[in-house]
Coordinates of C-alpha atoms in Angstrom, one line a residue:
Chain A
M519 CA 91.4 -3.7 -34.8
Q520 CA 91.3 -4.4 -38.5
Y521 CA 90.1 -7.8 -37.9
A522 CA 87.2 -6.4 -35.6
V523 CA 86.2 -4.6 -38.8
N524 CA 86.5 -7.2 -41.1
A525 CA 84.4 -9.5 -38.7
A526 CA 81.5 -7.0 -38.8
A527 CA 81.8 -6.5 -42.6
A528 CA 81.4 -10.2 -43.1
L529 CA 78.6 -10.6 -40.8
L530 CA 77.0 -7.8 -42.7
V531 CA 77.8 -9.7 -46.0
A532 CA 76.6 -13.0 -44.9
A533 CA 73.4 -11.1 -43.6
M534 CA 72.9 -9.3 -46.8
A535 CA 73.7 -12.4 -48.9
A536 CA 70.8 -14.1 -47.3
G537 CA 68.5 -11.4 -47.9
F538 CA 69.4 -11.0 -51.4
A539 CA 69.3 -14.7 -52.2
Q540 CA 65.5 -14.5 -51.6
A541 CA 65.1 -12.4 -54.6
Q542 CA 66.9 -14.6 -56.8
T543 CA 65.9 -18.0 -58.8
P544 CA 66.9 -20.6 -57.9
P545 CA 66.7 -19.1 -54.4
L546 CA 70.1 -19.5 -52.6
S547 CA 71.4 -18.7 -49.4
L548 CA 75.0 -18.7 -48.4
V549 CA 76.2 -20.5 -45.2
P550 CA 76.9 -17.6 -42.4
Y551 CA 80.3 -17.3 -41.2
V552 CA 82.3 -15.3 -39.0
V553 CA 85.9 -13.6 -39.8
A554 CA 88.2 -13.4 -36.8
G555 CA 91.7 -12.7 -36.4
G556 CA 92.3 -13.1 -40.3
S557 CA 90.5 -16.5 -40.4
I558 CA 87.5 -18.2 -41.0
E559 CA 87.6 -21.0 -38.3
K560 CA 84.3 -23.0 -38.7
P561 CA 84.0 -25.0 -41.8
L562 CA 81.3 -24.1 -44.0
A563 CA 80.1 -27.6 -44.8
A564 CA 81.2 -31.4 -44.1
P565 CA 84.7 -32.2 -44.0
G566 CA 86.5 -31.5 -47.4
N567 CA 87.4 -34.4 -49.8
V568 CA 91.4 -34.0 -50.8
Q569 CA 90.8 -35.8 -54.2
R570 CA 87.9 -33.7 -55.0
G571 CA 89.5 -30.5 -54.0
Q572 CA 92.4 -31.3 -56.3
A573 CA 90.2 -31.9 -59.1
I574 CA 88.3 -28.4 -58.7
V575 CA 91.5 -26.3 -58.4
L576 CA 93.1 -28.0 -61.4
D577 CA 89.9 -27.6 -63.6
K578 CA 90.5 -24.1 -65.1
S579 CA 87.0 -23.5 -66.4
L580 CA 85.4 -24.7 -63.0
S581 CA 87.6 -22.7 -60.6
S582 CA 90.0 -20.4 -62.8
C583 CA 92.8 -20.9 -59.9
V584 CA 95.1 -21.9 -62.4
L585 CA 94.7 -19.1 -64.6
C586 CA 96.7 -16.9 -61.9
H587 CA 98.5 -19.5 -59.8
V588 CA 100.9 -22.3 -60.4
V589 CA 99.9 -25.2 -58.3
P590 CA 101.6 -28.5 -58.1
D591 CA 100.2 -30.7 -60.9
P592 CA 101.7 -34.3 -61.9
E593 CA 100.6 -33.6 -65.4
H594 CA 102.5 -30.2 -65.7
R595 CA 99.6 -28.2 -67.4
P596 CA 99.9 -24.6 -68.4
M597 CA 99.3 -22.3 -65.6
G598 CA 99.3 -18.4 -65.0
N599 CA 101.7 -16.3 -63.0
I600 CA 99.8 -13.5 -61.9
A601 CA 99.5 -14.6 -58.3
P602 CA 101.8 -16.3 -55.8
P603 CA 102.5 -20.2 -56.4
L604 CA 100.6 -22.3 -54.0
A605 CA 103.0 -25.0 -53.4
G606 CA 104.0 -24.8 -49.7
V607 CA 100.8 -22.9 -49.0
G608 CA 99.6 -25.7 -46.7
A609 CA 102.8 -25.1 -44.5
R610 CA 102.1 -21.5 -44.5
L611 CA 98.2 -21.0 -43.7
S612 CA 95.8 -22.5 -41.3
A613 CA 92.7 -24.0 -42.3
G614 CA 90.8 -21.0 -41.2
Q615 CA 93.1 -18.6 -43.0
M616 CA 92.8 -20.5 -46.3
R617 CA 89.1 -20.7 -46.1
L618 CA 89.0 -16.8 -45.7
R619 CA 91.4 -16.3 -48.7
L620 CA 88.9 -18.6 -50.8
V621 CA 85.6 -17.2 -49.4
D622 CA 86.6 -13.4 -49.9
S623 CA 90.2 -12.1 -50.4
T624 CA 89.1 -8.6 -50.3
L625 CA 88.2 -9.2 -46.9
L626 CA 91.8 -9.3 -46.0
N627 CA 93.2 -6.9 -48.8
A628 CA 90.4 -4.5 -50.4
H629 CA 92.9 -4.4 -53.6
S630 CA 92.9 -8.1 -53.8
I631 CA 92.5 -9.3 -57.4
M632 CA 91.5 -12.9 -56.4
P633 CA 88.0 -13.7 -57.2
P634 CA 85.7 -13.8 -54.1
Y635 CA 84.6 -17.5 -54.5
Y636 CA 81.9 -17.6 -51.9
R637 CA 80.0 -14.2 -52.1
V638 CA 77.2 -13.0 -54.1
E639 CA 76.8 -9.6 -52.7
G640 CA 78.4 -6.2 -53.8
L641 CA 79.5 -7.5 -57.3
H642 CA 78.5 -5.4 -60.4
Q643 CA 77.0 -6.3 -63.6
V644 CA 77.3 -10.1 -63.1
A645 CA 76.1 -12.0 -66.3
P646 CA 72.6 -13.3 -65.6
A647 CA 73.6 -17.0 -65.7
W648 CA 75.7 -16.3 -62.6
R649 CA 73.7 -13.6 -60.9
G650 CA 73.0 -14.4 -57.3
K651 CA 75.4 -17.4 -57.3
P652 CA 78.7 -17.8 -55.5
I653 CA 81.3 -19.0 -57.9
M654 CA 81.8 -22.1 -55.6
S655 CA 79.6 -23.9 -53.1
A656 CA 80.5 -24.4 -49.5
Q657 CA 81.4 -28.1 -50.0
Q658 CA 83.7 -26.9 -52.8
I659 CA 85.2 -24.3 -50.6
E660 CA 85.9 -27.0 -48.0
D661 CA 87.4 -29.5 -50.7
M662 CA 89.8 -27.0 -52.0
V663 CA 90.8 -26.3 -48.3
A664 CA 91.3 -29.8 -47.6
W665 CA 93.7 -30.4 -50.8
L666 CA 95.7 -26.9 -50.3
L667 CA 96.3 -28.1 -46.7
T668 CA 98.2 -31.0 -48.1
L669 CA 100.7 -28.7 -50.0
K670 CA 103.5 -28.5 -47.6
E671 CA 106.3 -28.6 -50.0
P672 CA 107.6 -25.2 -50.9
P673 CA 108.0 -24.6 -54.8
R674 CA 111.3 -26.1 -56.2
Chain B
M962 CA 99.9 26.2 -46.8
K963 CA 96.3 25.7 -47.0
A964 CA 96.1 28.3 -49.8
L965 CA 98.9 26.6 -51.6
L966 CA 97.0 23.4 -51.3
L967 CA 93.8 24.9 -52.7
L968 CA 95.7 26.5 -55.5
A969 CA 97.2 22.9 -56.2
A970 CA 93.7 21.5 -56.3
G971 CA 92.6 24.0 -58.4
M972 CA 95.3 23.4 -61.0
L973 CA 94.2 19.7 -61.0
V974 CA 90.8 20.6 -62.0
A975 CA 91.9 23.0 -64.5
A976 CA 94.7 21.0 -65.9
P977 CA 94.3 20.2 -69.5
A978 CA 93.6 16.6 -70.4
W979 CA 97.1 15.8 -71.7
T980 CA 98.3 15.7 -68.1
Q981 CA 95.5 13.1 -67.2
N982 CA 97.0 10.6 -64.9
R983 CA 98.3 7.8 -67.0
V984 CA 98.7 4.4 -65.3
I985 CA 101.5 3.2 -68.1
P986 CA 103.4 6.3 -69.1
Q987 CA 103.3 7.0 -72.7
A988 CA 106.8 6.0 -73.3
G989 CA 106.0 2.5 -71.9
L990 CA 103.1 1.9 -74.3
K991 CA 103.4 -1.5 -76.2
S992 CA 101.0 -2.5 -78.8
G993 CA 99.5 -6.0 -78.5
F994 CA 101.8 -7.0 -81.5
E995 CA 104.7 -7.0 -79.2
F996 CA 103.3 -9.8 -77.2
L997 CA 102.7 -12.1 -80.6
S998 CA 104.9 -15.0 -81.5
P999 CA 107.2 -14.5 -84.2
D1000 CA 105.2 -16.3 -86.7
L1001 CA 102.0 -14.3 -86.1
K1002 CA 104.0 -11.0 -86.3
K1003 CA 105.3 -12.0 -89.7
M1004 CA 101.5 -12.7 -90.7
Q1005 CA 100.6 -9.4 -89.8
L1006 CA 103.2 -7.7 -91.4
D1007 CA 102.8 -9.7 -94.8
D1008 CA 99.9 -8.4 -96.8
F1009 CA 99.8 -11.5 -98.7
A1010 CA 99.9 -13.8 -95.5
N1011 CA 97.5 -11.5 -93.4
P1012 CA 93.9 -12.9 -93.6
G1013 CA 92.7 -9.3 -92.8
T1014 CA 93.8 -8.2 -96.4
L1015 CA 90.6 -10.0 -97.8
W1016 CA 88.5 -7.7 -95.9
V1017 CA 90.3 -4.6 -96.8
D1018 CA 90.2 -5.6 -100.5
R1019 CA 86.4 -6.3 -100.0
G1020 CA 86.1 -2.8 -98.4
E1021 CA 87.6 -1.2 -101.2
K1022 CA 85.0 -2.6 -103.7
L1023 CA 82.5 -1.5 -101.4
W1024 CA 83.6 1.9 -101.1
R1025 CA 83.1 2.1 -105.0
A1026 CA 79.7 0.3 -105.1
E1027 CA 76.5 2.3 -105.5
A1028 CA 74.3 1.6 -102.9
G1029 CA 70.5 2.3 -101.5
A1030 CA 67.9 4.7 -102.7
A1031 CA 70.4 7.7 -103.2
K1032 CA 72.3 5.5 -105.8
K1033 CA 75.5 6.8 -104.5
S1034 CA 78.8 5.1 -103.4
C1035 CA 81.0 6.2 -100.5
A1036 CA 83.3 7.4 -103.3
D1037 CA 81.0 9.7 -104.8
C1038 CA 81.0 11.7 -101.5
H1039 CA 84.4 11.1 -100.2
G1040 CA 86.4 10.4 -103.4
D1041 CA 89.6 8.4 -103.3
A1042 CA 89.8 6.8 -99.7
R1043 CA 93.6 6.8 -99.8
A1044 CA 93.6 10.7 -99.4
S1045 CA 90.1 11.5 -97.9
M1046 CA 90.1 8.7 -95.1
K1047 CA 93.9 8.9 -94.4
G1048 CA 94.3 9.5 -90.5
V1049 CA 90.5 9.6 -89.9
A1050 CA 90.5 6.4 -87.9
A1051 CA 93.2 7.6 -85.7
R1052 CA 90.7 10.4 -84.4
Y1053 CA 87.9 7.8 -83.6
P1054 CA 86.1 7.5 -81.6
Q1055 CA 84.6 11.1 -82.3
V1056 CA 81.5 13.0 -81.3
D1057 CA 78.9 14.0 -83.9
R1058 CA 78.5 17.7 -84.0
H1059 CA 74.6 17.3 -84.5
S1060 CA 73.5 14.6 -82.4
G1061 CA 76.3 14.8 -79.7
D1062 CA 76.7 11.0 -79.7
L1063 CA 79.9 9.5 -79.4
M1064 CA 80.7 7.5 -82.7
T1065 CA 82.8 4.7 -83.2
L1066 CA 84.0 4.3 -86.8
E1067 CA 81.5 1.6 -87.2
A1068 CA 78.7 3.8 -86.1
R1069 CA 79.8 6.6 -88.3
I1070 CA 79.9 4.2 -91.4
L1071 CA 76.4 2.9 -90.7
Q1072 CA 75.4 6.6 -90.2
S1073 CA 76.4 7.4 -93.8
R1074 CA 74.8 4.3 -95.3
V1075 CA 71.4 5.1 -93.7
E1076 CA 71.2 8.9 -93.7
R1077 CA 73.4 9.6 -97.1
Q1078 CA 73.2 6.4 -99.2
K1079 CA 69.5 5.6 -98.0
A1080 CA 70.3 2.1 -97.7
V1081 CA 69.4 -0.6 -95.3
P1082 CA 72.3 -0.6 -92.5
F1083 CA 74.6 -3.6 -92.3
A1084 CA 74.2 -5.6 -89.2
R1085 CA 77.0 -5.3 -86.6
E1086 CA 80.0 -7.6 -87.1
S1087 CA 78.7 -8.6 -90.7
E1088 CA 81.3 -9.0 -93.5
D1089 CA 80.4 -5.7 -95.1
L1090 CA 80.5 -3.5 -92.1
L1091 CA 84.0 -5.1 -90.9
A1092 CA 85.3 -4.9 -94.6
L1093 CA 84.4 -1.2 -94.9
S1094 CA 85.8 -0.3 -91.4
A1095 CA 89.0 -2.2 -92.1
Y1096 CA 89.4 -0.6 -95.5
V1097 CA 88.7 3.1 -93.8
A1098 CA 91.0 2.2 -90.7
Y1099 CA 93.7 0.9 -93.1
Q1100 CA 94.1 4.2 -94.6
S1101 CA 95.7 5.3 -91.4
R1102 CA 98.0 2.3 -90.9
G1103 CA 101.1 3.5 -89.4
M1104 CA 99.6 6.5 -88.2
A1105 CA 99.5 7.4 -84.6
M1106 CA 96.4 7.2 -82.4
E1107 CA 95.3 10.6 -81.4
A1108 CA 91.6 10.8 -79.9
D1109 CA 90.5 13.9 -78.9
I1110 CA 89.0 14.0 -75.4
E1111 CA 88.1 17.6 -74.8
G1112 CA 85.1 19.6 -75.0
A1113 CA 82.0 17.5 -75.9
A1114 CA 84.0 14.1 -75.7
R1115 CA 85.1 14.9 -72.2
K1116 CA 82.1 13.2 -70.7
H1117 CA 82.4 10.3 -73.1
F1118 CA 86.1 10.0 -71.8
D1119 CA 85.2 10.2 -68.1
A1120 CA 82.4 7.4 -68.4
G1121 CA 84.7 5.2 -70.3
E1122 CA 87.5 5.7 -67.8
A1123 CA 85.1 5.0 -64.7
M1124 CA 84.3 1.6 -66.7
F1125 CA 87.6 0.8 -67.1
F1126 CA 88.5 0.9 -63.4
R1127 CA 85.2 -0.7 -62.2
R1128 CA 85.1 -4.1 -60.9
R1129 CA 82.7 -6.2 -62.5
G1130 CA 81.4 -9.7 -63.1
Q1131 CA 81.3 -12.7 -60.8
L1132 CA 85.1 -12.6 -60.7
N1133 CA 84.9 -9.1 -59.7
L1134 CA 87.8 -7.8 -61.7
N1135 CA 88.2 -4.5 -63.6
C1136 CA 90.1 -3.9 -67.0
A1137 CA 93.1 -2.5 -65.3
H1138 CA 93.6 -5.5 -63.1
C1139 CA 94.6 -7.5 -66.3
H1140 CA 95.9 -4.7 -68.7
D1141 CA 97.5 -2.1 -66.2
A1142 CA 98.8 -4.1 -63.6
N1143 CA 99.4 -7.5 -65.0
W1144 CA 100.4 -6.9 -68.5
G1145 CA 103.6 -9.1 -69.3
R1146 CA 102.4 -11.8 -67.0
T1147 CA 100.7 -15.0 -68.1
L1148 CA 96.9 -15.7 -67.5
Y1149 CA 96.8 -19.4 -68.0
A1150 CA 98.8 -20.1 -71.0
E1151 CA 98.3 -16.6 -72.7
R1152 CA 100.5 -13.5 -72.1
I1153 CA 98.4 -10.6 -71.2
S1154 CA 99.2 -7.3 -73.4
Q1155 CA 98.2 -3.9 -72.5
G1156 CA 94.9 -4.2 -73.9
Q1157 CA 95.4 -1.6 -76.6
P1158 CA 92.9 -1.0 -79.3
N1159 CA 95.2 -0.1 -82.3
A1160 CA 94.9 -3.2 -84.1
Y1161 CA 91.1 -3.6 -85.0
P1162 CA 89.3 -4.6 -86.5
A1163 CA 91.7 -7.4 -86.3
Y1164 CA 92.0 -11.2 -87.3
R1165 CA 91.9 -13.4 -84.4
L1166 CA 92.9 -17.1 -85.0
E1167 CA 90.6 -18.0 -82.1
W1168 CA 87.6 -16.4 -84.3
Q1169 CA 88.9 -17.7 -87.6
T1170 CA 87.8 -14.2 -88.9
L1171 CA 88.1 -10.5 -88.6
G1172 CA 86.4 -9.0 -85.6
S1173 CA 85.8 -5.4 -84.2
L1174 CA 87.2 -4.2 -80.9
E1175 CA 83.7 -4.4 -79.5
R1176 CA 83.8 -8.0 -80.0
R1177 CA 87.2 -8.5 -78.3
L1178 CA 85.9 -6.3 -75.6
R1179 CA 83.0 -8.7 -75.0
A1180 CA 85.2 -11.6 -74.6
C1181 CA 87.0 -10.0 -71.9
L1182 CA 83.7 -9.2 -70.2
S1183 CA 82.6 -12.6 -70.7
G1184 CA 85.8 -14.1 -69.2
V1185 CA 85.0 -12.3 -65.9
R1186 CA 81.5 -13.5 -66.0
A1187 CA 80.0 -10.0 -66.5
E1188 CA 76.8 -8.9 -68.4
I1189 CA 77.2 -8.3 -72.3
L1190 CA 75.6 -5.3 -73.7
P1191 CA 74.3 -5.4 -77.2
F1192 CA 76.7 -4.3 -80.0
G1193 CA 76.8 -0.6 -80.6
S1194 CA 75.9 0.3 -77.0
P1195 CA 77.2 3.8 -75.9
E1196 CA 78.8 2.3 -73.0
Y1197 CA 81.3 0.4 -75.4
A1198 CA 81.9 3.7 -77.5
D1199 CA 83.0 5.4 -74.2
L1200 CA 85.3 2.6 -73.3
A1201 CA 86.8 2.8 -76.7
L1202 CA 87.3 6.4 -76.4
Y1203 CA 89.2 5.9 -72.9
L1204 CA 91.2 3.3 -74.7
S1205 CA 92.1 5.1 -77.8
W1206 CA 93.5 8.0 -75.4
R1207 CA 95.3 5.4 -73.5
A1208 CA 96.9 4.4 -76.7
K1209 CA 97.9 7.7 -77.8
G1210 CA 100.8 7.7 -79.9
L1211 CA 100.8 3.9 -80.8
P1212 CA 100.3 3.1 -84.6
I1213 CA 97.2 1.8 -86.2
E1214 CA 97.9 -1.6 -87.4
T1215 CA 94.6 -2.6 -89.0
P1216 CA 94.2 -5.2 -89.8
G1217 CA 95.9 -6.8 -87.2
V1218 CA 96.6 -10.3 -86.3
R1219 CA 96.1 -11.8 -82.9
R1220 CA 95.6 -15.1 -81.3

């Protein structure tokens, strides 16, 4: 039931996003997606690239992931501990579940503090430089999903 | 039962502000000071090592300097700041009785400069304005914050509170997400404090200079990729009032030292 509501909300989100984008410069349209069963099954772009995905997640100013999460990193750089560690997440979640969490965590949990990485609608007072743009492109989402799925080992 | 509920609801509406819900109970309040390294704590506590002392000293000179067409100094009207300004900063932001505007300490200093001294206003974040506000706030060092949120201040408090809890920016976060729900945890490499305003103006190592509370708030806002308003915007004063109430009882530390 919850998922039916979410699916409807996501379709609405995608539809509104497309409309919203027309008013923006440069014009942008989000790839539409469907949320069902706590997951977005269909990839948003071409198959993700594992190496690129790792680089995106580890780049703190690009993705901010490591502000909140500890992720496996051979170089042991500093990382935050606001959110669950991501080691082992590839064993816990399917590609579709991972995609939904990156696209917009609030579709699963309205109180989530994880930023919506692929959403432009319903945000307030976004700085002009970012207005109307999702944090990540569809391809970047797929790249991150590809790398996260390789994280099978639980945290030590 | 229904009558009881209605009564309870009525009491909630009529409840005085001191029963306002606090996310962090007053007994659990912690100054940003408690999240500093031992070195920085030492730096703040030692007036000779604290870089903010430079601004306080400069503020003392400005306090006694004649300025503007009125050829009057602050001291000509207010006398010795050590007596007349003691405790003042602890009660700011405050509503101006004449205009009804909510004024931060900086705004009040600028008002005196223009209306009483008939002088050209200092620019926001200028060395002189920071020096005078640091000097005035310094007179309340160690005193508990006690902003008044009743009467005319109430609507500003409500607006500030709403702002604190409103998600904003591309990262879609509100102030409470970091400073109520996650203080004590680590964001990237930095320990998140409760976001208390009691050290400002403060010397930040990252700035290599003294800066106002507003400047600090802008850093948080740009961190979540949110719109930044011009210095002195009423929205920032409202937010500062909410923060002052939230910090009620914490001692003023100006000039604080922060990372």
